[in-house]
Short mmCIF file of C-alpha atoms in Angstrom, two decimals:
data_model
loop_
_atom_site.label_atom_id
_atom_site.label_comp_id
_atom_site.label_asym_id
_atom_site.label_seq_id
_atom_site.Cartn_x
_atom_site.Cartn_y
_atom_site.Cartn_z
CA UNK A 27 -47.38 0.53 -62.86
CA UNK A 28 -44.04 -0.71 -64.27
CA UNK A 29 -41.77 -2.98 -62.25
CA UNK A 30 -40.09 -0.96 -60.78
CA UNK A 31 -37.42 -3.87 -59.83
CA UNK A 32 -35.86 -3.34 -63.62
CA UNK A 33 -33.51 -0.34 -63.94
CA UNK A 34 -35.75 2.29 -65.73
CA UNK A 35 -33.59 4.90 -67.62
CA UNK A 36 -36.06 7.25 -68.46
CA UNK A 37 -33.74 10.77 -69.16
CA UNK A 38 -35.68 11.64 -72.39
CA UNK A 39 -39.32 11.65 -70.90
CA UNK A 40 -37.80 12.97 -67.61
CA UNK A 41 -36.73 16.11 -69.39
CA UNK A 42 -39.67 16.78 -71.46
CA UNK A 43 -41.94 16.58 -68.45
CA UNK A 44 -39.32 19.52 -66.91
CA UNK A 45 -39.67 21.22 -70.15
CA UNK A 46 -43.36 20.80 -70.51
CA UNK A 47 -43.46 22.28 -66.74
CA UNK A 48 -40.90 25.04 -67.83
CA UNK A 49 -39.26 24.19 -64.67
CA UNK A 50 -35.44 24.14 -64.35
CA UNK A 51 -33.46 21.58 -63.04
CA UNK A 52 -32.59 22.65 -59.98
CA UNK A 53 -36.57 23.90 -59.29
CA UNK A 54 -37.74 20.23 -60.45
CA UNK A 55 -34.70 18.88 -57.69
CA UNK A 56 -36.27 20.88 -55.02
CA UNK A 57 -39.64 19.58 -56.03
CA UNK A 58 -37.88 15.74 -55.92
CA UNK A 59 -36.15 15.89 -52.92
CA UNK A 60 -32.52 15.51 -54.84
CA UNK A 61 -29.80 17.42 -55.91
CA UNK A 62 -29.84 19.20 -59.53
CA UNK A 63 -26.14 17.32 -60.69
CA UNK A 64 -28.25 13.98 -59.82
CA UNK A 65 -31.37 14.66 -61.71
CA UNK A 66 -29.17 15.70 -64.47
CA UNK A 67 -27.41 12.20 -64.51
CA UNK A 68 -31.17 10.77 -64.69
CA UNK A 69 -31.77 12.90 -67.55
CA UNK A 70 -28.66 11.72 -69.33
CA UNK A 71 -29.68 8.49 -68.66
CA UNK A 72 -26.46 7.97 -66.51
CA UNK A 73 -28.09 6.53 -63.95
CA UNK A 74 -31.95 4.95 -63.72
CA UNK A 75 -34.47 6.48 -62.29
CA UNK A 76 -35.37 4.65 -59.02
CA UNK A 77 -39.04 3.99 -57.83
CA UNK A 78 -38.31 6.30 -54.89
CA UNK A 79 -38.20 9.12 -57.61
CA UNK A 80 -40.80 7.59 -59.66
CA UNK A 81 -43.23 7.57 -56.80
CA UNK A 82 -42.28 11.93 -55.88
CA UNK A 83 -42.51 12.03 -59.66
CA UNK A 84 -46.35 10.86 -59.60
CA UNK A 85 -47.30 12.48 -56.15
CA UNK A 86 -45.28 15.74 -57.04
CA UNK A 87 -47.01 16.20 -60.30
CA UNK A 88 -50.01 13.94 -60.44
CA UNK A 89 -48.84 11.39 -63.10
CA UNK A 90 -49.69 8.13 -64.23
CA UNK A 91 -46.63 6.13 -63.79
CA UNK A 92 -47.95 3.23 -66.50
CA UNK A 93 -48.36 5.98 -68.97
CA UNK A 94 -44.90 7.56 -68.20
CA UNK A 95 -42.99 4.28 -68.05
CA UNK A 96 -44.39 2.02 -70.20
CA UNK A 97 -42.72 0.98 -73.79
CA UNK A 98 -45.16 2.89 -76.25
CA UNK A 99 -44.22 5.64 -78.49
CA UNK A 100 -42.84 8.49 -77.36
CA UNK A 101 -44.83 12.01 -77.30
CA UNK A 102 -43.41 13.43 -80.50
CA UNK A 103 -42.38 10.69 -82.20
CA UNK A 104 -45.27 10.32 -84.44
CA UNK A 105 -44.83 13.83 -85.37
CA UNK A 106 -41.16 13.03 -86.54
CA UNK A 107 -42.03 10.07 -88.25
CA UNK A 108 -45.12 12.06 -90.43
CA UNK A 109 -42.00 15.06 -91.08
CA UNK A 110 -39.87 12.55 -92.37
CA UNK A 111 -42.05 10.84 -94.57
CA UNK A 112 -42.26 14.23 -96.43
CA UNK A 113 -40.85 14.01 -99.76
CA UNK A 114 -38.14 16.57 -98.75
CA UNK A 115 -36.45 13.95 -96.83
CA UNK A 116 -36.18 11.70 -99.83
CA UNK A 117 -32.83 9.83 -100.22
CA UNK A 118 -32.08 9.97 -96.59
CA UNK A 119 -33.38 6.32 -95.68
CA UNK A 120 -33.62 7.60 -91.84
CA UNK A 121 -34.34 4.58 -90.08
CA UNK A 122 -37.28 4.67 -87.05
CA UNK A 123 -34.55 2.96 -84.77
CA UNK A 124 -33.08 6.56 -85.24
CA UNK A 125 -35.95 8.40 -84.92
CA UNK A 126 -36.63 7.15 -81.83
CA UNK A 127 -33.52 7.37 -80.25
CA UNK A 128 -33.36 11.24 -80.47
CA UNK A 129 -36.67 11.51 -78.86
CA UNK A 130 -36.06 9.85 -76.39
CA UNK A 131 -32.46 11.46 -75.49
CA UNK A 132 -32.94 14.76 -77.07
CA UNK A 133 -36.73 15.94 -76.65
CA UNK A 134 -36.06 19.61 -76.79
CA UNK A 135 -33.86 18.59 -80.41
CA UNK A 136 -36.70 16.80 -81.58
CA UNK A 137 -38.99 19.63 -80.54
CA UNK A 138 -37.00 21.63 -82.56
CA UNK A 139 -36.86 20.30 -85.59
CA UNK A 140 -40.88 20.14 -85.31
CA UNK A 141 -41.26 23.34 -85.33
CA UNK A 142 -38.52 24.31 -87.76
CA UNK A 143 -40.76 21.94 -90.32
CA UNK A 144 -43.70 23.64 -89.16
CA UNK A 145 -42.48 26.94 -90.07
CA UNK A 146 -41.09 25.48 -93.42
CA UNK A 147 -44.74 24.02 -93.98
CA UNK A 148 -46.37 27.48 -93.14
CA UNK A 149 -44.00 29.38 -95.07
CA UNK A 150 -44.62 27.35 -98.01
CA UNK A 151 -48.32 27.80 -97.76
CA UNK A 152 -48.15 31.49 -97.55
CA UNK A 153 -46.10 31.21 -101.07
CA UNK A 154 -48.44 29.06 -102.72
CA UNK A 155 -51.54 31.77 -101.65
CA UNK A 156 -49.05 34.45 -103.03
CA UNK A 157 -49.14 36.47 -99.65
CA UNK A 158 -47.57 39.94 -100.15
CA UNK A 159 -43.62 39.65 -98.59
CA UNK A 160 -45.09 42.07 -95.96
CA UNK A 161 -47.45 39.91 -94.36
CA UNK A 162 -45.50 36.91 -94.53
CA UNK A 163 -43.85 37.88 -91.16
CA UNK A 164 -45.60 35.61 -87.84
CA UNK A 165 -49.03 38.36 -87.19
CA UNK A 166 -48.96 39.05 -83.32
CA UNK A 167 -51.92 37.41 -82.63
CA UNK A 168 -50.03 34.09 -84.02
CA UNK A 169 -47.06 34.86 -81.57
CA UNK A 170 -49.16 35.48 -78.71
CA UNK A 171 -50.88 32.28 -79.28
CA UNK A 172 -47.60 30.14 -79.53
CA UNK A 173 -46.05 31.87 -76.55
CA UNK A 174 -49.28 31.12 -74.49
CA UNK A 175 -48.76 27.39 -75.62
CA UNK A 176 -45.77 27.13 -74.96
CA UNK A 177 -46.61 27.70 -71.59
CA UNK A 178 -49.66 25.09 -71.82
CA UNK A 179 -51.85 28.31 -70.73
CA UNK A 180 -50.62 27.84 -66.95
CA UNK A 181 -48.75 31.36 -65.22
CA UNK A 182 -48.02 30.65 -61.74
CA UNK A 183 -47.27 34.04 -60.62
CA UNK A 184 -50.79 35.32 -62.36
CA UNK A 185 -53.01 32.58 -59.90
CA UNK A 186 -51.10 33.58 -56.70
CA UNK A 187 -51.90 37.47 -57.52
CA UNK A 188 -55.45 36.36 -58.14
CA UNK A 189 -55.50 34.48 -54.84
CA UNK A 190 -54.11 37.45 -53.47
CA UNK A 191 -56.24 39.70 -54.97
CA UNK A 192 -59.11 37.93 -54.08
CA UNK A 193 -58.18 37.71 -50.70
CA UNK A 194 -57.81 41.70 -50.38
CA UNK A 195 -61.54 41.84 -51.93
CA UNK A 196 -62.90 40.01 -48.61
CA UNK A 197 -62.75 36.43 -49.98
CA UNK A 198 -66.29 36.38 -50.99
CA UNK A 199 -66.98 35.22 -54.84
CA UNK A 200 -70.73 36.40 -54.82
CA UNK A 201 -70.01 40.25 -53.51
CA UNK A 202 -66.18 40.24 -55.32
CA UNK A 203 -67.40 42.59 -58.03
CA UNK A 204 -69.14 45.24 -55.67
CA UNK A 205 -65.98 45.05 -53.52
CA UNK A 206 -63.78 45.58 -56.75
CA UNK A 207 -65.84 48.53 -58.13
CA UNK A 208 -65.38 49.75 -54.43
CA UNK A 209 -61.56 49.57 -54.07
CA UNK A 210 -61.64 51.13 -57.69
CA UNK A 211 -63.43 54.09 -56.76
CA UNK A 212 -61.72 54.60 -52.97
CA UNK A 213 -58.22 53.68 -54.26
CA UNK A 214 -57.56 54.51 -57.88
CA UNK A 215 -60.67 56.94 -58.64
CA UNK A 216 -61.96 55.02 -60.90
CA UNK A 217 -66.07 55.36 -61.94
CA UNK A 218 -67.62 53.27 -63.55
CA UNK A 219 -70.38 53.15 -65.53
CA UNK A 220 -73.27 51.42 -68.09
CA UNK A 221 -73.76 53.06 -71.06
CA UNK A 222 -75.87 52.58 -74.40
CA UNK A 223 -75.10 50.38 -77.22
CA UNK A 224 -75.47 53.76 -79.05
CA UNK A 225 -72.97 55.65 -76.84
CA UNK A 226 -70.73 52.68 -77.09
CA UNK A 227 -70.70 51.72 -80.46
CA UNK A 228 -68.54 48.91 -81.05
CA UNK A 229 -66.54 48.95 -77.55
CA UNK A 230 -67.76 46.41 -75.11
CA UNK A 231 -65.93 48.10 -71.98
CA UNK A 232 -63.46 51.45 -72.49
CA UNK A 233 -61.90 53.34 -70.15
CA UNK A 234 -61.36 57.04 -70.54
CA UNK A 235 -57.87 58.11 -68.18
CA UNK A 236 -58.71 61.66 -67.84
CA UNK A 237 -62.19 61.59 -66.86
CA UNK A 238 -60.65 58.05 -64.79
CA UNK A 239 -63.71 56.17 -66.10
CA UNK A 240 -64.48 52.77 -66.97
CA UNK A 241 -67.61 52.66 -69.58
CA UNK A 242 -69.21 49.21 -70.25
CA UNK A 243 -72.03 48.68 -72.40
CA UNK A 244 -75.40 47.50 -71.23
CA UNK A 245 -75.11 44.57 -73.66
CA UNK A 246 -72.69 42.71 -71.65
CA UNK A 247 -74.56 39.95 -69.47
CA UNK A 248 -73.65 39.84 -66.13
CA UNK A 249 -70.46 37.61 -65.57
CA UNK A 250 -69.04 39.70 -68.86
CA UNK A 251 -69.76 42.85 -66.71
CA UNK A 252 -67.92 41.23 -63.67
CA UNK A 253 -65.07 40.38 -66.01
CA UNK A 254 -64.40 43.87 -67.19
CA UNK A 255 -64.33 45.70 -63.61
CA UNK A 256 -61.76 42.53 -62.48
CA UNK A 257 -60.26 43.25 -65.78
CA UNK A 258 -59.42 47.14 -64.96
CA UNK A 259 -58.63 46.21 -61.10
CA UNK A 260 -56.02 43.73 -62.14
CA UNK A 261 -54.67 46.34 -64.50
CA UNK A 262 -54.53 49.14 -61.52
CA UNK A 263 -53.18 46.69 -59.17
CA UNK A 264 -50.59 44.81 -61.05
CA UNK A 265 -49.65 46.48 -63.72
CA UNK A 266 -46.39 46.61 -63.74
CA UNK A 267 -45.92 43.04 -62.59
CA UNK A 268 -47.92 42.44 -65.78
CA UNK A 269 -45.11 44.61 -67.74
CA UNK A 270 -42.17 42.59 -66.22
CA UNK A 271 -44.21 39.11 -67.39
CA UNK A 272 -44.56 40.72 -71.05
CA UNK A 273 -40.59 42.56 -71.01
CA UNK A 274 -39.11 38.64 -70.18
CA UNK A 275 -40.72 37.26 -73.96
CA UNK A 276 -38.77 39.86 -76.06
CA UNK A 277 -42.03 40.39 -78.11
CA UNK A 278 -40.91 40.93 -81.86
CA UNK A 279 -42.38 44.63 -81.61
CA UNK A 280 -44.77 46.98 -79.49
CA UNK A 281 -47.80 45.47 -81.36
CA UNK A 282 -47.48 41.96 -80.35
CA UNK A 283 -46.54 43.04 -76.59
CA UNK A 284 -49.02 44.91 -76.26
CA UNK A 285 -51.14 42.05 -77.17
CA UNK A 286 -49.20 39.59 -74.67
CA UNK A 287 -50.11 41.75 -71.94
CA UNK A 288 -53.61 42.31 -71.92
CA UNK A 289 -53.81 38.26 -72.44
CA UNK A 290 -51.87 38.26 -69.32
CA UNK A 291 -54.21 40.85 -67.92
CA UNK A 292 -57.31 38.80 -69.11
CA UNK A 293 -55.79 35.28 -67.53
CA UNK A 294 -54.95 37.42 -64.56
CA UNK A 295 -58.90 38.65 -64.17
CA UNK A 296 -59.98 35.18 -64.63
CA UNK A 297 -57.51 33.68 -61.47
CA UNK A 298 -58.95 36.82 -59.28
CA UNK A 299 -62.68 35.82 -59.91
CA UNK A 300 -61.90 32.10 -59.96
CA UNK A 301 -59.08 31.32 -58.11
CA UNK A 302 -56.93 28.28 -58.49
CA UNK A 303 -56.93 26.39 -55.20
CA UNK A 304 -60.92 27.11 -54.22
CA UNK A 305 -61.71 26.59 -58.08
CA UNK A 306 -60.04 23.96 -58.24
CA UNK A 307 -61.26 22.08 -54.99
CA UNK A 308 -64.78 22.53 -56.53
CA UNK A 309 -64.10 21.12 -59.50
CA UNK A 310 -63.10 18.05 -58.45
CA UNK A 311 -65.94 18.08 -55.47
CA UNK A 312 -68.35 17.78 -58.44
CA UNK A 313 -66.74 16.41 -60.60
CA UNK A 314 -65.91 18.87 -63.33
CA UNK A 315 -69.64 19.72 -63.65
CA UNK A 316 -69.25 23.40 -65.23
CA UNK A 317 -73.09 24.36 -64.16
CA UNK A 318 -72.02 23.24 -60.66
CA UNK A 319 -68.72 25.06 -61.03
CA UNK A 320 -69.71 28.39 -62.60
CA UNK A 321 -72.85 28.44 -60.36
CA UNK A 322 -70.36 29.80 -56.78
CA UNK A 323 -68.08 31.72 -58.93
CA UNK A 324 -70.86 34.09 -60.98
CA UNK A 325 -69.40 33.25 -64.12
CA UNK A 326 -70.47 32.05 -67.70
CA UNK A 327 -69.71 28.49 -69.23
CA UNK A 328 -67.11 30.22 -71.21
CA UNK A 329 -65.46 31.74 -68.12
CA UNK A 330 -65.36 28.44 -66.12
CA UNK A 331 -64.08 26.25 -68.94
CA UNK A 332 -61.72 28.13 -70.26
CA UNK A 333 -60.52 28.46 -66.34
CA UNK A 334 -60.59 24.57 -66.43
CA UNK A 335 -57.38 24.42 -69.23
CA UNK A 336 -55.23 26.65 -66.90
CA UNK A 337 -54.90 24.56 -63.68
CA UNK A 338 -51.11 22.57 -64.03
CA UNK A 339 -50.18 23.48 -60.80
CA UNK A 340 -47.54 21.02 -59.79
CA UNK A 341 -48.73 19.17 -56.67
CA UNK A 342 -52.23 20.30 -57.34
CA UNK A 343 -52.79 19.74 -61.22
CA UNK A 344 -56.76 19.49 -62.28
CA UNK A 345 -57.30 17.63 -65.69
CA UNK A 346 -55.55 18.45 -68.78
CA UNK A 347 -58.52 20.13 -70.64
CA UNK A 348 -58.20 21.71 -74.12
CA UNK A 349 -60.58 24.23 -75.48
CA UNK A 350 -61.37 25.39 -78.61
CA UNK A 351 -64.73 28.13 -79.61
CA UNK A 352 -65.64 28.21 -83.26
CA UNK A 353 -68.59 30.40 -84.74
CA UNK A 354 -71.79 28.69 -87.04
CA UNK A 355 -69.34 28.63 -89.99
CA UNK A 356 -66.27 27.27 -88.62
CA UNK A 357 -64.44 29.92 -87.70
CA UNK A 358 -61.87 29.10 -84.95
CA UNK A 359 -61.80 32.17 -82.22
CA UNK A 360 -59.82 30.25 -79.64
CA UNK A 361 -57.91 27.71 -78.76
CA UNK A 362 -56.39 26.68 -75.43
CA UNK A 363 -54.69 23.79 -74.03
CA UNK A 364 -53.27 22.91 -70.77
CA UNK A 365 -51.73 18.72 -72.49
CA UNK A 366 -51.60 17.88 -76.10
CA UNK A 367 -53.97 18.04 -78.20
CA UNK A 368 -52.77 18.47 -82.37
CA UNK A 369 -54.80 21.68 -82.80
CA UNK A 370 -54.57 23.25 -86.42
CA UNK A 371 -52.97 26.86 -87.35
CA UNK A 372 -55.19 27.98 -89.63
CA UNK A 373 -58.17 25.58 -90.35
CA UNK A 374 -61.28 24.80 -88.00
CA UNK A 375 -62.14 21.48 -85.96
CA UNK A 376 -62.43 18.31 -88.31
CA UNK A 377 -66.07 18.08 -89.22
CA UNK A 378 -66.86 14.91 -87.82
CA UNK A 379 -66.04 16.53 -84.22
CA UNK A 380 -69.64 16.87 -82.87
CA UNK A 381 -68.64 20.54 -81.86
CA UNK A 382 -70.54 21.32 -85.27
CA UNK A 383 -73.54 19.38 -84.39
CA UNK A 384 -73.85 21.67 -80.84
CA UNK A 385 -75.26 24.46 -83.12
CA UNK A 386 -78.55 22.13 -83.54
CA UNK A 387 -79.12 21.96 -79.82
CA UNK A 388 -78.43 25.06 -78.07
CA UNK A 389 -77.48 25.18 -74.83
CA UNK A 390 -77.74 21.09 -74.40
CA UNK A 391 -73.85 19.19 -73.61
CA UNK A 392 -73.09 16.92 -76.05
CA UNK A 393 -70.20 14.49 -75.40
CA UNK A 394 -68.01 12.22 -77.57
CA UNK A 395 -64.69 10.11 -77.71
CA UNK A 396 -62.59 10.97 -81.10
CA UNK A 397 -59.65 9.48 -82.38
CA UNK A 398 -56.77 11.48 -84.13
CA UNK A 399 -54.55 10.13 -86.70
CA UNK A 400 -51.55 9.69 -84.21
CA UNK A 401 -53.67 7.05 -82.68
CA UNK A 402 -54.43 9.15 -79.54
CA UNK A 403 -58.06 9.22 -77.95
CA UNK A 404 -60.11 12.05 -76.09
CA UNK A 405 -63.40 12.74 -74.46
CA UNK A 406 -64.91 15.62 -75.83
CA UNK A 407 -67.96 18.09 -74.41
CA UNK A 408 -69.51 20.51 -76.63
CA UNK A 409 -72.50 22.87 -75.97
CA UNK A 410 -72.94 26.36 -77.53
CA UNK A 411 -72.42 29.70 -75.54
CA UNK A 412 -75.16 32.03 -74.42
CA UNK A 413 -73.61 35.47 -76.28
CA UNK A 414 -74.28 39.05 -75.52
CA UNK A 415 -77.34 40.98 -76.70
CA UNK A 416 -76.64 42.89 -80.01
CA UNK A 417 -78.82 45.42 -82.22
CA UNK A 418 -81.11 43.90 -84.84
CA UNK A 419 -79.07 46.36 -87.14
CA UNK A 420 -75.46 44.93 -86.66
CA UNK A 421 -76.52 42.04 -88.50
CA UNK A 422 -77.98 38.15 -87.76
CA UNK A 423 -77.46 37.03 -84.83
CA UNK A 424 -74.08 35.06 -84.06
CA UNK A 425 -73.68 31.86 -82.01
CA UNK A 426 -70.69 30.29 -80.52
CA UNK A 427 -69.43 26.55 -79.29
CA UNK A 428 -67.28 25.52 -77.00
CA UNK A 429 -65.55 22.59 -77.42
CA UNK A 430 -63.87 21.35 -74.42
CA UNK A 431 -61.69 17.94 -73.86
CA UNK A 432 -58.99 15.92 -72.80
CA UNK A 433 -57.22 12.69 -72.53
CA UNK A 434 -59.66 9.48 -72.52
CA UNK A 435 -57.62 8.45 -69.51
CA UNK A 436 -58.87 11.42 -67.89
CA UNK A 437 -62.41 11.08 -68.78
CA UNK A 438 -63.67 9.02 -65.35
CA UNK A 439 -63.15 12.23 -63.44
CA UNK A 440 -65.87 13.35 -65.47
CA UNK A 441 -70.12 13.32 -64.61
CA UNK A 442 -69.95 13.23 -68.12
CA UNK A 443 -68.52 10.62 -69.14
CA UNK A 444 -70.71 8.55 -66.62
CA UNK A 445 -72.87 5.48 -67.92
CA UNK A 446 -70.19 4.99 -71.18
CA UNK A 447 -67.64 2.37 -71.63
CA UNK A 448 -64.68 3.91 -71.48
CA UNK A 449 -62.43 0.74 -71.88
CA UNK A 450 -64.02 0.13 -75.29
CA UNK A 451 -65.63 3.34 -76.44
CA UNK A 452 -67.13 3.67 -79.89
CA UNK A 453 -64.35 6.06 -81.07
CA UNK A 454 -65.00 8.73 -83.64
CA UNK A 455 -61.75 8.69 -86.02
CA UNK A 456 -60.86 12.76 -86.83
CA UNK A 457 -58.88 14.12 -89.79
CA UNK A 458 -55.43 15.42 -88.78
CA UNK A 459 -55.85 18.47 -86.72
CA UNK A 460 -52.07 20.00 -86.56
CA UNK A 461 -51.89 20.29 -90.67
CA UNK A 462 -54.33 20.93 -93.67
CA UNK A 463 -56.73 17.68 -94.00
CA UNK A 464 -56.45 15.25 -96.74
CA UNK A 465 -59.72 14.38 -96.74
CA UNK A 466 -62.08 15.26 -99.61
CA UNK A 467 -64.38 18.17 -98.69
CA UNK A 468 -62.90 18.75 -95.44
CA UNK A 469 -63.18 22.55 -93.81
CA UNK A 470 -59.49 21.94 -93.05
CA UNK A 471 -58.75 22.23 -97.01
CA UNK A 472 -57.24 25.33 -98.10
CA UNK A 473 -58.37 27.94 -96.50
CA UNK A 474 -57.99 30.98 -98.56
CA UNK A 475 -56.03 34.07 -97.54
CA UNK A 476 -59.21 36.21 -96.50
CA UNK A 477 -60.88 33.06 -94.57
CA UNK A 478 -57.41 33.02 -92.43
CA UNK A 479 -57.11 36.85 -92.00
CA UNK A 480 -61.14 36.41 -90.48
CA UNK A 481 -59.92 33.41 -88.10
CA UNK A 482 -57.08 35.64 -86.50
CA UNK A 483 -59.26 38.83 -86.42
CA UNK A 484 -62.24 36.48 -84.68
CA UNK A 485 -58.84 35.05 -81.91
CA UNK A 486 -57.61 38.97 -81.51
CA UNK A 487 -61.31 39.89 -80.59
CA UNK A 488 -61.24 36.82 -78.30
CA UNK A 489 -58.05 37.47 -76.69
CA UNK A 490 -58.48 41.34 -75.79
CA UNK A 491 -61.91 40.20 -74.48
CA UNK A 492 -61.86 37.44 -72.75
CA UNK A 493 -64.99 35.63 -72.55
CA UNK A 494 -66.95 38.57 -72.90
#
C-alpha cells in the first residue's frame, strides 16, 4: 500500500474507476460516505484523496490500493502513446510529459480520442478491402458488442430480477427448471415441448404465440434445455423492464435493438439460473473451480464461465474474468470481459495463446500466463466445450474453446493456478490483440471481407443463443 502520509491527488484514476463502474458522482458519494461537490474536488485534483477514502475506496469496491496508487503508467496511456506514434501524427512532436498529463486529468478525453482513432483505423480498413458504402455503417452485432463492453458485461438491475426471479421459483437450483415450465404453463399458458431435429430444422428453441408454445429441439443437452425455458420465463416476466433497458441506448435502428434485447434477455436467464450473490459465494468457496461451480447450478462450462465475467458488483465484486470462444479454425464467436483485456475487432486470439492447443485435448483445462505488448500479464484457462448433438448430414462435426482469464494479480484466487510461481512465471509474450498483428503469418493478418462477415455471423448466433 502507498503511504498514505503523502498527499495523494489521484482525480484522474478516481474518475475512471466511476466511469468504469458507470456510476455517477453523487451514487459513488453515497457509496463513500461523502458529499458529491467533495468527491468532485478529488476528481479535479483540488484536494487529495485521504486514506480514510482510500481505505472505503478498497472495501467499497474490492481494490488493490498498491495497484491504484502506485506511480506506473496509467490504464490508457499505452494506448495513446501506440496512436500517436502513427504516422498521422507526424510533425506534432507531442511530448509523453503531455500524454500523460491528459490521462491522468481527463480519462474520459483520452478515452475519447481512443476510440475516435479506432474508428479512423476501422474505417480505413474497410476502404482498403473495398467494402460496398452500404456496409460500411457499424453491423448491429458490432454495436451490441461495444455497448455490452462498455458496460464491462455487468447489469445490476438484470441480477436483482434474477435473484428475484429465482426466489419466486422456490429458491431451489436443482428443481428451478420444473418450477419454471410450471409457472409458464399456470401463469402465461405457455407449453412446451421437444421436438425432432427434423421438425426443427435449424431452430434450437422457437416459440409459436398463437398456439402459446415453446418448441426446443431434442439436440439441446440438458443445461441448453434449462436455458431456453429460463430464457422464455424471463421474457414473460420482464419484458418490458427488458424494453426500458434496450429504449435508454438509442439503438441506431430496430435491427440492432432488437438484438440488444434478447442479449439482455439471455444475461437476464443466466442471473435467474445462477444468481449473483449464491453464485458468487460458491465461487469463491472453491475457489473458482467451474466443475465445482456448474455442478449446484445444472449448468454447462460455458454457462458458468461466461457467468464468471459478469460479477462487478460493487461491495461484492468476484474476479475480473474475460472470455473469449473460438471454433477449430479460429473463428472468434464471443468475447466478454468484466476488466481489460486488448481483445481484437475482427481477428482471432494470437496463436501462441494455448486456447488453440485445447482442440488437441478435449475436455482437459489447460492453463497459461501470457504477456501482451502493453506489458500487461494474465492467467489464462482453456478447455474445449462439450457441443450439442447434430445430424451426420449437416456437416463434420464442430468443436468449440473457451478461453477464460484475468489479471495475474488475480490468479492466487485460482485452484488453478496452484503449484506455479506466480511472482516469476514463465510468461508467454502474445501479438497485439486490440489491432491487426504485425507478426509474420499471424491469424490476426488481414482477414478478408468474407472471413469477418463469418466471425460476426458465428457472435450473432452466439448472442441470440446463449450458451446453447
Amino acid at each position: 500500500m502507498a503511504d498514505l502520509d503523502r498527499k495523494l491527488f489521484l482525480g484522474g484514476r478516481l474518475k475512471r474507476l466511476r466511469y468504469d463502474l458507470s456510476l455517477t458522482q453523487t451514487q459513488m458519494a453515497a457509496d463513500l460516505g461523502v458529499s458529491a461537490s467533495y468527491l468532485n474536488h478529488l476528481e479535479r485534483n483540488q484536494r487529495p484523496v485521504t486514506a480514510q477514502v482510500l481505505l472505503k475506496l478498497a472495501a467499497t469496491y474490492d481494490l488493490d490500493l498498491r495497484t491504484f496508487t502506485d506511480d506506473s503508467e496509467p490504464a490508457g496511456e499505452a494506448d495513446l502513446l501506440e496512436i500517436f506514434a502513427d504516422p498521422l501524427f507526424k510533425g506534432l512532436h507531442l511530448p509523453r510529459r503531455e500524454i500523460s498529463e491528459l490521462v491522468a486529468v481527463s480519462p474520459m478525453a483520452a478515452e475519447a480520442v481512443t476510440r475516435l482513432y479506432r474508428a479512423y483505423v476501422e474505417r480505413r480498413k474497410r476502404d482498403a478491402v473495398a467494402i460496398a458504402p452500404e456496409d460500411a455503417d457499424q453491423s448491429p452485432s458490432d454495436w451490441v458488442r461495444d455497448q455490452i463492453q462498455t458496460h464491462h458485461n455487468f447489469f445490476p438491475e438484470l441480477d436483482e430480477l434474477g435473484e428475484r426471479l429465482f426466489a419466486v421459483l422456490g429458491g431451489d437450483p436443482h428443481g428451478l427448471a420444473e418450477a419454471a415450465q410450471k409457472r409458464l404453463a399456470e401463469v402465461y399458458r405457455i407449453d412446451i415441448r421437444l421436438m425432432p431435429a427434423q421438425v426443427m430444422m435449424m431452430y434450437q428453441r422457437r416459440f409459436d404465440p398463437h398456439r402459446r408454445r415453446l418448441m426446443i429441439s431434442e439436440t439441446l443437452g440438458a443445461s441448453s434445455r434449462r436455458f431456453a425455458i429460463l430464457y422464455q420465463l424471463a421474457l414473460s416476466e420482464y419484458g418490458s423492464e427488458i424494453n426500458a433497458l434496450a429504449e435508454k441506448t438509442r439503438a441506431p435502428d430496430l435491427a440492432t435493438q432488437r438484438l440488444y434485447k434478447i442479449a439482455l434477455l439471455n444475461a437476464l436467464a443466466a442471473a435467474t439460473l445462477m444468481p449473483y450473490s449464491a453464485f458468487l459465494e460458491m465461487a469463491e468457496q472453491n475457489a473458482y473451480d467451474i466443475e465445482l461451480l456448474r455442478a449446484p447450478f445444472e449448468v454447462s462450462w460455458e454457462q458458468a464461465s461466461q457467468r464468471l465475467t459478469t460479477l462487478s458488483r460493487p461491495g461484492a465484486r468476484g474476479v475480473p474474468f474475460f472470455l473469449m470462444r473460438i471454433d477449430s479454425a479460429g473463428n472468434v464467436s464471443k468475447r466478454f470481459a468484466a476488466g481489460h483485456f486488448p481483445f481484437s475487432r475482427y481477428g482471432g486470439a494470437c496463436p501462441r495463446w494455448n486456447i488453440h492447443q485445447a482442440f488437441q485435448t478435449p475436455g482437459r483445462v489447460i492453463t497459461q500466463v501470457i504477456e501482451t505488448p502493453d506489458g500487461l500479464r494474465y492467467f489464462t484457462v482453456s478447455r474445449t466445450l462439450d457441443r450439442n448433438l447434430s445430424p451426420y448430414a449437416d456437416g463434420a462435426y464442430s468443436q468449440a474453446a473457451i478461453g477464460l482469464g484475468c489479471e495475474l494479480k488475480y490468479a492466487e484466487k485460482l485452484i488453478y493456478a496452484r503449484g506455479l510461481d506466480l511472482a516469476q512465471p514463465n510468461a508467454v509474450q502474445t501479438g497485439p490483440m486490440c489491432r491487426l498483428c504485425e507478426r509474420p503469418n499471424c491469424r490476426e493478418r488481414a482477414a478478408p471481407p468474407a472471413v469477418k462477415a463469418l466471425q460476426i455471423d458465428e457472435w450473432i448466433k452466439g448472442v441470440t443463443a446463449f450458451p446453447f
